[in-house]
Amino acid sequence: MSTAFKNNIILGPINSWMFKMLSGYMDHLFGNSKRALFKNHPQTVVEIGPGAGANMRYFKKGTHLIAIEPNVHMHKNLKKSADKYGIELEIKTLVGESIDLPSDSYDFVVCTLVLCSVTDPSQCIDQIKRILKPSGKFVFIEHVKANENSLLAHIQNLIHKPWYWFFEGCNTNRDTKVLLERAGFNSLHIESYHLYSPFIPITPQIKGEAIK
C-alpha cells in the first residue's frame, strides 16, 4: 500500500488558507446536500481528507471525528475548525489508500471532494469498505468526468494539468462514479447532477451513499 504524501511547502499553506476562506461559499454550494447526507450520523465519524474542516459545521457537537488527512498544512485550520464547532478531533496523517484503522469497526465514513485527489481511488474505496462495519454507511460528494466529447469534457482535459498542479493532485476528469459502481457495496445510491459555480471544471458531480 502507498503510505507517502508529498507535502508542498508553498501550495500546501496556500490551499489550506484558501479552503478556509471559501468555507462560507462552499456551505452555500454544498450545505443542503451535506446536511441531508450526514443526518443522524453516529457519535464517531471517519472522514477521508477533511482538509481545513469544511464539514465540521454539519456534525453534531461532541462528535468524535477521526480525520484521515495526510497534508500537514491542513492540520492547523482543521484544529481551529474542531474548536469552533465543538468536535473531538483525532488526526491521522495517512493517505486514504493506507488507513491504520481496524476492519469492520465503523458505522459511518465521509468523503467529500477527495476521491479526485487520491493517487489510487480504487484502493482508497477498498479501504473505506474494509473499515466499515457490516451494514455501515459511506456517504460521498465528488466531482466527476463530464460526458465524453462534450464541451465540458474538453475544458476538463484542457485545464487538467495546471489544475492538478495547483490543487496538489486533483484530477478534473476522473470517472469516480464507475469506480464506486465496481466497488462491490451491498447497496449503492448515486445521484448525478451539475453544480453551477465559477469552478467550471468540477461542475459535473455525484452524491450519494453506499452500504457495506
mmCIF file with all atom_site columns, C-alpha atoms in Angstrom:
data_model
loop_
_atom_site.group_PDB
_atom_site.id
_atom_site.type_symbol
_atom_site.label_atom_id
_atom_site.label_alt_id
_atom_site.label_comp_id
_atom_site.label_asym_id
_atom_site.label_entity_id
_atom_site.label_seq_id
_atom_site.pdbx_PDB_ins_code
_atom_site.Cartn_x
_atom_site.Cartn_y
_atom_site.Cartn_z
_atom_site.occupancy
_atom_site.B_iso_or_equiv
_atom_site.pdbx_formal_charge
_atom_site.auth_seq_id
_atom_site.auth_comp_id
_atom_site.auth_asym_id
_atom_site.auth_atom_id
_atom_site.pdbx_PDB_model_num
ATOM 1   C CA . MET A 1 1   ? 0.000   0.000  0.000   1.00 0.00 ? 1   MET A CA 1
ATOM 2   C CA . SER A 1 2   ? 1.082   3.563  -0.675  1.00 0.00 ? 2   SER A CA 1
ATOM 3   C CA . THR A 1 3   ? 1.823   5.478  2.514   1.00 0.00 ? 3   THR A CA 1
ATOM 4   C CA . ALA A 1 4   ? 3.583   8.524  1.075   1.00 0.00 ? 4   ALA A CA 1
ATOM 5   C CA . PHE A 1 5   ? 2.227   12.023 0.624   1.00 0.00 ? 5   PHE A CA 1
ATOM 6   C CA . LYS A 1 6   ? 4.477   14.792 -0.642  1.00 0.00 ? 6   LYS A CA 1
ATOM 7   C CA . ASN A 1 7   ? 3.715   17.908 1.358   1.00 0.00 ? 7   ASN A CA 1
ATOM 8   C CA . ASN A 1 8   ? 4.247   21.059 -0.698  1.00 0.00 ? 8   ASN A CA 1
ATOM 9   C CA . ILE A 1 9   ? 5.663   23.855 1.462   1.00 0.00 ? 9   ILE A CA 1
ATOM 10  C CA . ILE A 1 10  ? 4.263   26.526 -0.874  1.00 0.00 ? 10  ILE A CA 1
ATOM 11  C CA . LEU A 1 11  ? 0.973   25.181 -2.241  1.00 0.00 ? 11  LEU A CA 1
ATOM 12  C CA . GLY A 1 12  ? 0.007   23.392 0.980   1.00 0.00 ? 12  GLY A CA 1
ATOM 13  C CA . PRO A 1 13  ? -0.362  26.562 3.089   1.00 0.00 ? 13  PRO A CA 1
ATOM 14  C CA . ILE A 1 14  ? -1.966  28.431 0.169   1.00 0.00 ? 14  ILE A CA 1
ATOM 15  C CA . ASN A 1 15  ? -4.619  25.763 -0.322  1.00 0.00 ? 15  ASN A CA 1
ATOM 16  C CA . SER A 1 16  ? -5.261  25.461 3.401   1.00 0.00 ? 16  SER A CA 1
ATOM 17  C CA . TRP A 1 17  ? -5.833  29.221 3.646   1.00 0.00 ? 17  TRP A CA 1
ATOM 18  C CA . MET A 1 18  ? -7.975  29.266 0.506   1.00 0.00 ? 18  MET A CA 1
ATOM 19  C CA . PHE A 1 19  ? -10.193 26.373 1.616   1.00 0.00 ? 19  PHE A CA 1
ATOM 20  C CA . LYS A 1 20  ? -10.675 28.079 4.971   1.00 0.00 ? 20  LYS A CA 1
ATOM 21  C CA . MET A 1 21  ? -11.622 31.373 3.290   1.00 0.00 ? 21  MET A CA 1
ATOM 22  C CA . LEU A 1 22  ? -14.032 29.601 0.925   1.00 0.00 ? 22  LEU A CA 1
ATOM 23  C CA . SER A 1 23  ? -15.827 27.670 3.669   1.00 0.00 ? 23  SER A CA 1
ATOM 24  C CA . GLY A 1 24  ? -18.829 30.002 3.647   1.00 0.00 ? 24  GLY A CA 1
ATOM 25  C CA . TYR A 1 25  ? -19.201 29.798 -0.120  1.00 0.00 ? 25  TYR A CA 1
ATOM 26  C CA . MET A 1 26  ? -18.770 26.035 -0.035  1.00 0.00 ? 26  MET A CA 1
ATOM 27  C CA . ASP A 1 27  ? -21.568 25.910 2.537   1.00 0.00 ? 27  ASP A CA 1
ATOM 28  C CA . HIS A 1 28  ? -23.725 27.834 0.063   1.00 0.00 ? 28  HIS A CA 1
ATOM 29  C CA . LEU A 1 29  ? -22.912 25.301 -2.676  1.00 0.00 ? 29  LEU A CA 1
ATOM 30  C CA . PHE A 1 30  ? -22.997 22.056 -0.691  1.00 0.00 ? 30  PHE A CA 1
ATOM 31  C CA . GLY A 1 31  ? -24.712 22.792 2.630   1.00 0.00 ? 31  GLY A CA 1
ATOM 32  C CA . ASN A 1 32  ? -28.127 21.319 1.869   1.00 0.00 ? 32  ASN A CA 1
ATOM 33  C CA . SER A 1 33  ? -26.640 18.159 0.358   1.00 0.00 ? 33  SER A CA 1
ATOM 34  C CA . LYS A 1 34  ? -24.267 17.633 3.264   1.00 0.00 ? 34  LYS A CA 1
ATOM 35  C CA . ARG A 1 35  ? -26.953 18.176 5.896   1.00 0.00 ? 35  ARG A CA 1
ATOM 36  C CA . ALA A 1 36  ? -29.078 15.520 4.194   1.00 0.00 ? 36  ALA A CA 1
ATOM 37  C CA . LEU A 1 37  ? -26.207 13.047 3.805   1.00 0.00 ? 37  LEU A CA 1
ATOM 38  C CA . PHE A 1 38  ? -24.844 13.497 7.327   1.00 0.00 ? 38  PHE A CA 1
ATOM 39  C CA . LYS A 1 39  ? -28.235 13.459 9.040   1.00 0.00 ? 39  LYS A CA 1
ATOM 40  C CA . ASN A 1 40  ? -28.405 11.177 12.087  1.00 0.00 ? 40  ASN A CA 1
ATOM 41  C CA . HIS A 1 41  ? -24.707 10.330 11.909  1.00 0.00 ? 41  HIS A CA 1
ATOM 42  C CA . PRO A 1 42  ? -23.293 8.313  14.853  1.00 0.00 ? 42  PRO A CA 1
ATOM 43  C CA . GLN A 1 43  ? -21.057 9.602  17.645  1.00 0.00 ? 43  GLN A CA 1
ATOM 44  C CA . THR A 1 44  ? -17.883 8.528  15.803  1.00 0.00 ? 44  THR A CA 1
ATOM 45  C CA . VAL A 1 45  ? -17.280 9.577  12.195  1.00 0.00 ? 45  VAL A CA 1
ATOM 46  C CA . VAL A 1 46  ? -14.309 8.727  9.991   1.00 0.00 ? 46  VAL A CA 1
ATOM 47  C CA . GLU A 1 47  ? -13.595 11.379 7.361   1.00 0.00 ? 47  GLU A CA 1
ATOM 48  C CA . ILE A 1 48  ? -11.206 10.848 4.482   1.00 0.00 ? 48  ILE A CA 1
ATOM 49  C CA . GLY A 1 49  ? -9.446  14.077 3.533   1.00 0.00 ? 49  GLY A CA 1
ATOM 50  C CA . PRO A 1 50  ? -11.200 16.641 5.749   1.00 0.00 ? 50  PRO A CA 1
ATOM 51  C CA . GLY A 1 51  ? -8.837  19.385 4.587   1.00 0.00 ? 51  GLY A CA 1
ATOM 52  C CA . ALA A 1 52  ? -9.374  22.571 6.598   1.00 0.00 ? 52  ALA A CA 1
ATOM 53  C CA . GLY A 1 53  ? -12.516 21.192 8.263   1.00 0.00 ? 53  GLY A CA 1
ATOM 54  C CA . ALA A 1 54  ? -15.311 22.346 5.949   1.00 0.00 ? 54  ALA A CA 1
ATOM 55  C CA . ASN A 1 55  ? -17.624 19.509 7.019   1.00 0.00 ? 55  ASN A CA 1
ATOM 56  C CA . MET A 1 56  ? -17.415 20.068 10.763  1.00 0.00 ? 56  MET A CA 1
ATOM 57  C CA . ARG A 1 57  ? -20.290 22.552 10.785  1.00 0.00 ? 57  ARG A CA 1
ATOM 58  C CA . TYR A 1 58  ? -22.598 19.676 9.784   1.00 0.00 ? 58  TYR A CA 1
ATOM 59  C CA . PHE A 1 59  ? -21.552 17.297 12.572  1.00 0.00 ? 59  PHE A CA 1
ATOM 60  C CA . LYS A 1 60  ? -23.207 17.244 15.975  1.00 0.00 ? 60  LYS A CA 1
ATOM 61  C CA . LYS A 1 61  ? -21.313 18.966 18.769  1.00 0.00 ? 61  LYS A CA 1
ATOM 62  C CA . GLY A 1 62  ? -19.205 16.424 20.628  1.00 0.00 ? 62  GLY A CA 1
ATOM 63  C CA . THR A 1 63  ? -18.739 14.160 17.596  1.00 0.00 ? 63  THR A CA 1
ATOM 64  C CA . HIS A 1 64  ? -15.532 12.130 17.659  1.00 0.00 ? 64  HIS A CA 1
ATOM 65  C CA . LEU A 1 65  ? -14.015 12.760 14.229  1.00 0.00 ? 65  LEU A CA 1
ATOM 66  C CA . ILE A 1 66  ? -11.209 10.520 13.042  1.00 0.00 ? 66  ILE A CA 1
ATOM 67  C CA . ALA A 1 67  ? -9.619  12.664 10.345  1.00 0.00 ? 67  ALA A CA 1
ATOM 68  C CA . ILE A 1 68  ? -7.500  10.897 7.725   1.00 0.00 ? 68  ILE A CA 1
ATOM 69  C CA . GLU A 1 69  ? -5.518  13.902 6.475   1.00 0.00 ? 69  GLU A CA 1
ATOM 70  C CA . PRO A 1 70  ? -2.003  13.438 5.053   1.00 0.00 ? 70  PRO A CA 1
ATOM 71  C CA . ASN A 1 71  ? -1.498  17.125 4.216   1.00 0.00 ? 71  ASN A CA 1
ATOM 72  C CA . VAL A 1 72  ? 0.120   18.531 7.368   1.00 0.00 ? 72  VAL A CA 1
ATOM 73  C CA . HIS A 1 73  ? -0.517  22.083 6.178   1.00 0.00 ? 73  HIS A CA 1
ATOM 74  C CA . MET A 1 74  ? -4.244  21.487 6.696   1.00 0.00 ? 74  MET A CA 1
ATOM 75  C CA . HIS A 1 75  ? -3.882  20.454 10.330  1.00 0.00 ? 75  HIS A CA 1
ATOM 76  C CA . LYS A 1 76  ? -3.760  23.928 11.890  1.00 0.00 ? 76  LYS A CA 1
ATOM 77  C CA . ASN A 1 77  ? -7.046  25.022 10.325  1.00 0.00 ? 77  ASN A CA 1
ATOM 78  C CA . LEU A 1 78  ? -8.513  21.568 10.952  1.00 0.00 ? 78  LEU A CA 1
ATOM 79  C CA . LYS A 1 79  ? -7.866  22.012 14.672  1.00 0.00 ? 79  LYS A CA 1
ATOM 80  C CA . LYS A 1 80  ? -9.306  25.540 14.618  1.00 0.00 ? 80  LYS A CA 1
ATOM 81  C CA . SER A 1 81  ? -12.482 24.245 12.977  1.00 0.00 ? 81  SER A CA 1
ATOM 82  C CA . ALA A 1 82  ? -12.769 21.496 15.590  1.00 0.00 ? 82  ALA A CA 1
ATOM 83  C CA . ASP A 1 83  ? -12.514 24.054 18.381  1.00 0.00 ? 83  ASP A CA 1
ATOM 84  C CA . LYS A 1 84  ? -15.089 26.289 16.684  1.00 0.00 ? 84  LYS A CA 1
ATOM 85  C CA . TYR A 1 85  ? -17.694 23.541 16.245  1.00 0.00 ? 85  TYR A CA 1
ATOM 86  C CA . GLY A 1 86  ? -17.031 21.523 19.379  1.00 0.00 ? 86  GLY A CA 1
ATOM 87  C CA . ILE A 1 87  ? -15.669 18.447 17.604  1.00 0.00 ? 87  ILE A CA 1
ATOM 88  C CA . GLU A 1 88  ? -13.450 15.881 19.337  1.00 0.00 ? 88  GLU A CA 1
ATOM 89  C CA . LEU A 1 89  ? -10.718 15.629 16.716  1.00 0.00 ? 89  LEU A CA 1
ATOM 90  C CA . GLU A 1 90  ? -8.281  12.781 16.140  1.00 0.00 ? 90  GLU A CA 1
ATOM 91  C CA . ILE A 1 91  ? -5.930  13.403 13.228  1.00 0.00 ? 91  ILE A CA 1
ATOM 92  C CA . LYS A 1 92  ? -4.172  10.579 11.430  1.00 0.00 ? 92  LYS A CA 1
ATOM 93  C CA . THR A 1 93  ? -1.505  11.724 8.977   1.00 0.00 ? 93  THR A CA 1
ATOM 94  C CA . LEU A 1 94  ? -2.210  8.956  6.486   1.00 0.00 ? 94  LEU A CA 1
ATOM 95  C CA . VAL A 1 95  ? -3.263  8.643  2.873   1.00 0.00 ? 95  VAL A CA 1
ATOM 96  C CA . GLY A 1 96  ? -6.672  7.210  2.110   1.00 0.00 ? 96  GLY A CA 1
ATOM 97  C CA . GLU A 1 97  ? -5.104  4.199  0.454   1.00 0.00 ? 97  GLU A CA 1
ATOM 98  C CA . SER A 1 98  ? -3.432  3.119  3.696   1.00 0.00 ? 98  SER A CA 1
ATOM 99  C CA . ILE A 1 99  ? -5.649  3.557  6.753   1.00 0.00 ? 99  ILE A CA 1
ATOM 100 C CA . ASP A 1 100 ? -4.440  2.042  10.035  1.00 0.00 ? 100 ASP A CA 1
ATOM 101 C CA . LEU A 1 101 ? -7.934  1.517  11.447  1.00 0.00 ? 101 LEU A CA 1
ATOM 102 C CA . PRO A 1 102 ? -9.320  -1.958 12.244  1.00 0.00 ? 102 PRO A CA 1
ATOM 103 C CA . SER A 1 103 ? -11.578 -3.748 9.792   1.00 0.00 ? 103 SER A CA 1
ATOM 104 C CA . ASP A 1 104 ? -15.355 -3.939 10.316  1.00 0.00 ? 104 ASP A CA 1
ATOM 105 C CA . SER A 1 105 ? -15.249 -1.262 13.025  1.00 0.00 ? 105 SER A CA 1
ATOM 106 C CA . TYR A 1 106 ? -17.051 1.944  11.968  1.00 0.00 ? 106 TYR A CA 1
ATOM 107 C CA . ASP A 1 107 ? -20.644 2.786  11.168  1.00 0.00 ? 107 ASP A CA 1
ATOM 108 C CA . PHE A 1 108 ? -20.105 5.963  9.177   1.00 0.00 ? 108 PHE A CA 1
ATOM 109 C CA . VAL A 1 109 ? -17.430 7.205  6.758   1.00 0.00 ? 109 VAL A CA 1
ATOM 110 C CA . VAL A 1 110 ? -17.499 10.565 4.971   1.00 0.00 ? 110 VAL A CA 1
ATOM 111 C CA . CYS A 1 111 ? -15.586 11.627 1.872   1.00 0.00 ? 111 CYS A CA 1
ATOM 112 C CA . THR A 1 112 ? -16.338 14.863 0.009   1.00 0.00 ? 112 THR A CA 1
ATOM 113 C CA . LEU A 1 113 ? -14.351 16.184 -2.960  1.00 0.00 ? 113 LEU A CA 1
ATOM 114 C CA . VAL A 1 114 ? -11.429 13.906 -2.128  1.00 0.00 ? 114 VAL A CA 1
ATOM 115 C CA . LEU A 1 115 ? -11.514 10.825 -4.381  1.00 0.00 ? 115 LEU A CA 1
ATOM 116 C CA . CYS A 1 116 ? -10.471 13.160 -7.197  1.00 0.00 ? 116 CYS A CA 1
ATOM 117 C CA . SER A 1 117 ? -7.119  13.677 -5.466  1.00 0.00 ? 117 SER A CA 1
ATOM 118 C CA . VAL A 1 118 ? -6.008  10.335 -4.045  1.00 0.00 ? 118 VAL A CA 1
ATOM 119 C CA . THR A 1 119 ? -3.363  8.504  -6.046  1.00 0.00 ? 119 THR A CA 1
ATOM 120 C CA . ASP A 1 120 ? -5.297  5.233  -6.217  1.00 0.00 ? 120 ASP A CA 1
ATOM 121 C CA . PRO A 1 121 ? -9.040  5.873  -5.768  1.00 0.00 ? 121 PRO A CA 1
ATOM 122 C CA . SER A 1 122 ? -9.997  2.204  -6.074  1.00 0.00 ? 122 SER A CA 1
ATOM 123 C CA . GLN A 1 123 ? -7.632  1.294  -3.253  1.00 0.00 ? 123 GLN A CA 1
ATOM 124 C CA . CYS A 1 124 ? -8.994  4.158  -1.156  1.00 0.00 ? 124 CYS A CA 1
ATOM 125 C CA . ILE A 1 125 ? -12.568 2.959  -1.692  1.00 0.00 ? 125 ILE A CA 1
ATOM 126 C CA . ASP A 1 126 ? -11.461 -0.570 -0.747  1.00 0.00 ? 126 ASP A CA 1
ATOM 127 C CA . GLN A 1 127 ? -10.017 0.798  2.494   1.00 0.00 ? 127 GLN A CA 1
ATOM 128 C CA . ILE A 1 128 ? -13.255 2.623  3.261   1.00 0.00 ? 128 ILE A CA 1
ATOM 129 C CA . LYS A 1 129 ? -15.212 -0.555 2.650   1.00 0.00 ? 129 LYS A CA 1
ATOM 130 C CA . ARG A 1 130 ? -12.789 -2.549 4.809   1.00 0.00 ? 130 ARG A CA 1
ATOM 131 C CA . ILE A 1 131 ? -13.105 -0.349 7.906   1.00 0.00 ? 131 ILE A CA 1
ATOM 132 C CA . LEU A 1 132 ? -16.911 -0.134 7.717   1.00 0.00 ? 132 LEU A CA 1
ATOM 133 C CA . LYS A 1 133 ? -18.954 -2.471 9.868   1.00 0.00 ? 133 LYS A CA 1
ATOM 134 C CA . PRO A 1 134 ? -21.365 -4.770 8.036   1.00 0.00 ? 134 PRO A CA 1
ATOM 135 C CA . SER A 1 135 ? -24.279 -2.504 7.029   1.00 0.00 ? 135 SER A CA 1
ATOM 136 C CA . GLY A 1 136 ? -22.075 0.552  7.723   1.00 0.00 ? 136 GLY A CA 1
ATOM 137 C CA . LYS A 1 137 ? -22.644 3.639  5.592   1.00 0.00 ? 137 LYS A CA 1
ATOM 138 C CA . PHE A 1 138 ? -20.261 5.564  3.326   1.00 0.00 ? 138 PHE A CA 1
ATOM 139 C CA . VAL A 1 139 ? -21.506 8.981  2.163   1.00 0.00 ? 139 VAL A CA 1
ATOM 140 C CA . PHE A 1 140 ? -19.857 10.990 -0.582  1.00 0.00 ? 140 PHE A CA 1
ATOM 141 C CA . ILE A 1 141 ? -19.923 14.063 -2.795  1.00 0.00 ? 141 ILE A CA 1
ATOM 142 C CA . GLU A 1 142 ? -17.465 14.111 -5.687  1.00 0.00 ? 142 GLU A CA 1
ATOM 143 C CA . HIS A 1 143 ? -16.848 15.953 -8.921  1.00 0.00 ? 143 HIS A CA 1
ATOM 144 C CA . VAL A 1 144 ? -16.516 13.616 -11.886 1.00 0.00 ? 144 VAL A CA 1
ATOM 145 C CA . LYS A 1 145 ? -15.640 13.306 -15.544 1.00 0.00 ? 145 LYS A CA 1
ATOM 146 C CA . ALA A 1 146 ? -18.025 15.063 -17.930 1.00 0.00 ? 146 ALA A CA 1
ATOM 147 C CA . ASN A 1 147 ? -19.813 13.258 -20.755 1.00 0.00 ? 147 ASN A CA 1
ATOM 148 C CA . GLU A 1 148 ? -17.401 12.093 -23.406 1.00 0.00 ? 148 GLU A CA 1
ATOM 149 C CA . ASN A 1 149 ? -16.822 14.539 -26.303 1.00 0.00 ? 149 ASN A CA 1
ATOM 150 C CA . SER A 1 150 ? -18.812 17.315 -24.613 1.00 0.00 ? 150 SER A CA 1
ATOM 151 C CA . LEU A 1 151 ? -17.539 20.897 -24.395 1.00 0.00 ? 151 LEU A CA 1
ATOM 152 C CA . LEU A 1 152 ? -17.187 20.468 -20.651 1.00 0.00 ? 152 LEU A CA 1
ATOM 153 C CA . ALA A 1 153 ? -15.058 17.338 -21.123 1.00 0.00 ? 153 ALA A CA 1
ATOM 154 C CA . HIS A 1 154 ? -12.819 19.346 -23.457 1.00 0.00 ? 154 HIS A CA 1
ATOM 155 C CA . ILE A 1 155 ? -12.462 22.073 -20.831 1.00 0.00 ? 155 ILE A CA 1
ATOM 156 C CA . GLN A 1 156 ? -11.657 19.481 -18.166 1.00 0.00 ? 156 GLN A CA 1
ATOM 157 C CA . ASN A 1 157 ? -8.920  17.947 -20.310 1.00 0.00 ? 157 ASN A CA 1
ATOM 158 C CA . LEU A 1 158 ? -7.528  21.337 -21.291 1.00 0.00 ? 158 LEU A CA 1
ATOM 159 C CA . ILE A 1 159 ? -7.200  22.630 -17.753 1.00 0.00 ? 159 ILE A CA 1
ATOM 160 C CA . HIS A 1 160 ? -6.278  19.319 -16.135 1.00 0.00 ? 160 HIS A CA 1
ATOM 161 C CA . LYS A 1 161 ? -2.504  19.809 -15.798 1.00 0.00 ? 161 LYS A CA 1
ATOM 162 C CA . PRO A 1 162 ? -2.472  23.277 -14.185 1.00 0.00 ? 162 PRO A CA 1
ATOM 163 C CA . TRP A 1 163 ? -5.451  22.347 -12.005 1.00 0.00 ? 163 TRP A CA 1
ATOM 164 C CA . TYR A 1 164 ? -3.731  19.118 -10.918 1.00 0.00 ? 164 TYR A CA 1
ATOM 165 C CA . TRP A 1 165 ? -0.567  21.061 -10.039 1.00 0.00 ? 165 TRP A CA 1
ATOM 166 C CA . PHE A 1 166 ? -2.198  23.885 -8.113  1.00 0.00 ? 166 PHE A CA 1
ATOM 167 C CA . PHE A 1 167 ? -4.657  21.723 -6.175  1.00 0.00 ? 167 PHE A CA 1
ATOM 168 C CA . GLU A 1 168 ? -1.997  19.130 -5.296  1.00 0.00 ? 168 GLU A CA 1
ATOM 169 C CA . GLY A 1 169 ? -3.182  16.131 -7.285  1.00 0.00 ? 169 GLY A CA 1
ATOM 170 C CA . CYS A 1 170 ? -6.828  16.956 -8.038  1.00 0.00 ? 170 CYS A CA 1
ATOM 171 C CA . ASN A 1 171 ? -7.997  15.282 -11.270 1.00 0.00 ? 171 ASN A CA 1
ATOM 172 C CA . THR A 1 172 ? -10.616 17.220 -13.226 1.00 0.00 ? 172 THR A CA 1
ATOM 173 C CA . ASN A 1 173 ? -11.584 14.200 -15.337 1.00 0.00 ? 173 ASN A CA 1
ATOM 174 C CA . ARG A 1 174 ? -11.678 11.146 -13.071 1.00 0.00 ? 174 ARG A CA 1
ATOM 175 C CA . ASP A 1 175 ? -14.598 8.733  -13.585 1.00 0.00 ? 175 ASP A CA 1
ATOM 176 C CA . THR A 1 176 ? -15.292 8.191  -9.886  1.00 0.00 ? 176 THR A CA 1
ATOM 177 C CA . LYS A 1 177 ? -18.875 7.089  -10.487 1.00 0.00 ? 177 LYS A CA 1
ATOM 178 C CA . VAL A 1 178 ? -17.699 3.974  -12.325 1.00 0.00 ? 178 VAL A CA 1
ATOM 179 C CA . LEU A 1 179 ? -15.154 3.199  -9.593  1.00 0.00 ? 179 LEU A CA 1
ATOM 180 C CA . LEU A 1 180 ? -17.885 3.291  -6.947  1.00 0.00 ? 180 LEU A CA 1
ATOM 181 C CA . GLU A 1 181 ? -20.142 1.089  -9.048  1.00 0.00 ? 181 GLU A CA 1
ATOM 182 C CA . ARG A 1 182 ? -17.382 -1.501 -9.321  1.00 0.00 ? 182 ARG A CA 1
ATOM 183 C CA . ALA A 1 183 ? -16.504 -1.484 -5.603  1.00 0.00 ? 183 ALA A CA 1
ATOM 184 C CA . GLY A 1 184 ? -18.969 -4.214 -4.605  1.00 0.00 ? 184 GLY A CA 1
ATOM 185 C CA . PHE A 1 185 ? -21.034 -2.465 -1.938  1.00 0.00 ? 185 PHE A CA 1
ATOM 186 C CA . ASN A 1 186 ? -24.228 -4.271 -0.933  1.00 0.00 ? 186 ASN A CA 1
ATOM 187 C CA . SER A 1 187 ? -26.234 -1.232 -1.957  1.00 0.00 ? 187 SER A CA 1
ATOM 188 C CA . LEU A 1 188 ? -25.287 1.978  -3.722  1.00 0.00 ? 188 LEU A CA 1
ATOM 189 C CA . HIS A 1 189 ? -27.300 5.102  -4.442  1.00 0.00 ? 189 HIS A CA 1
ATOM 190 C CA . ILE A 1 190 ? -25.713 7.725  -6.701  1.00 0.00 ? 190 ILE A CA 1
ATOM 191 C CA . GLU A 1 191 ? -27.307 10.958 -7.882  1.00 0.00 ? 191 GLU A CA 1
ATOM 192 C CA . SER A 1 192 ? -25.627 12.674 -10.835 1.00 0.00 ? 192 SER A CA 1
ATOM 193 C CA . TYR A 1 193 ? -26.115 16.409 -11.230 1.00 0.00 ? 193 TYR A CA 1
ATOM 194 C CA . HIS A 1 194 ? -24.465 19.672 -12.284 1.00 0.00 ? 194 HIS A CA 1
ATOM 195 C CA . LEU A 1 195 ? -23.369 22.149 -9.641  1.00 0.00 ? 195 LEU A CA 1
ATOM 196 C CA . TYR A 1 196 ? -23.417 25.627 -11.122 1.00 0.00 ? 196 TYR A CA 1
ATOM 197 C CA . SER A 1 197 ? -20.494 27.644 -9.810  1.00 0.00 ? 197 SER A CA 1
ATOM 198 C CA . PRO A 1 198 ? -17.468 29.581 -11.131 1.00 0.00 ? 198 PRO A CA 1
ATOM 199 C CA . PHE A 1 199 ? -15.411 26.378 -10.813 1.00 0.00 ? 199 PHE A CA 1
ATOM 200 C CA . ILE A 1 200 ? -16.421 25.145 -14.271 1.00 0.00 ? 200 ILE A CA 1
ATOM 201 C CA . PRO A 1 201 ? -14.201 22.017 -14.492 1.00 0.00 ? 201 PRO A CA 1
ATOM 202 C CA . ILE A 1 202 ? -15.844 20.500 -11.416 1.00 0.00 ? 202 ILE A CA 1
ATOM 203 C CA . THR A 1 203 ? -19.496 21.228 -12.185 1.00 0.00 ? 203 THR A CA 1
ATOM 204 C CA . PRO A 1 204 ? -20.367 17.576 -13.069 1.00 0.00 ? 204 PRO A CA 1
ATOM 205 C CA . GLN A 1 205 ? -20.920 15.986 -9.684  1.00 0.00 ? 205 GLN A CA 1
ATOM 206 C CA . ILE A 1 206 ? -22.247 12.925 -7.917  1.00 0.00 ? 206 ILE A CA 1
ATOM 207 C CA . LYS A 1 207 ? -23.534 12.454 -4.382  1.00 0.00 ? 207 LYS A CA 1
ATOM 208 C CA . GLY A 1 208 ? -24.959 9.539  -2.513  1.00 0.00 ? 208 GLY A CA 1
ATOM 209 C CA . GLU A 1 209 ? -24.375 6.700  -0.115  1.00 0.00 ? 209 GLU A CA 1
ATOM 210 C CA . ALA A 1 210 ? -23.053 3.174  -0.162  1.00 0.00 ? 210 ALA A CA 1
ATOM 211 C CA . ILE A 1 211 ? -23.861 0.425  2.332   1.00 0.00 ? 211 ILE A CA 1
ATOM 212 C CA . LYS A 1 212 ? -21.359 -2.349 3.029   1.00 0.00 ? 212 LYS A CA 1
#
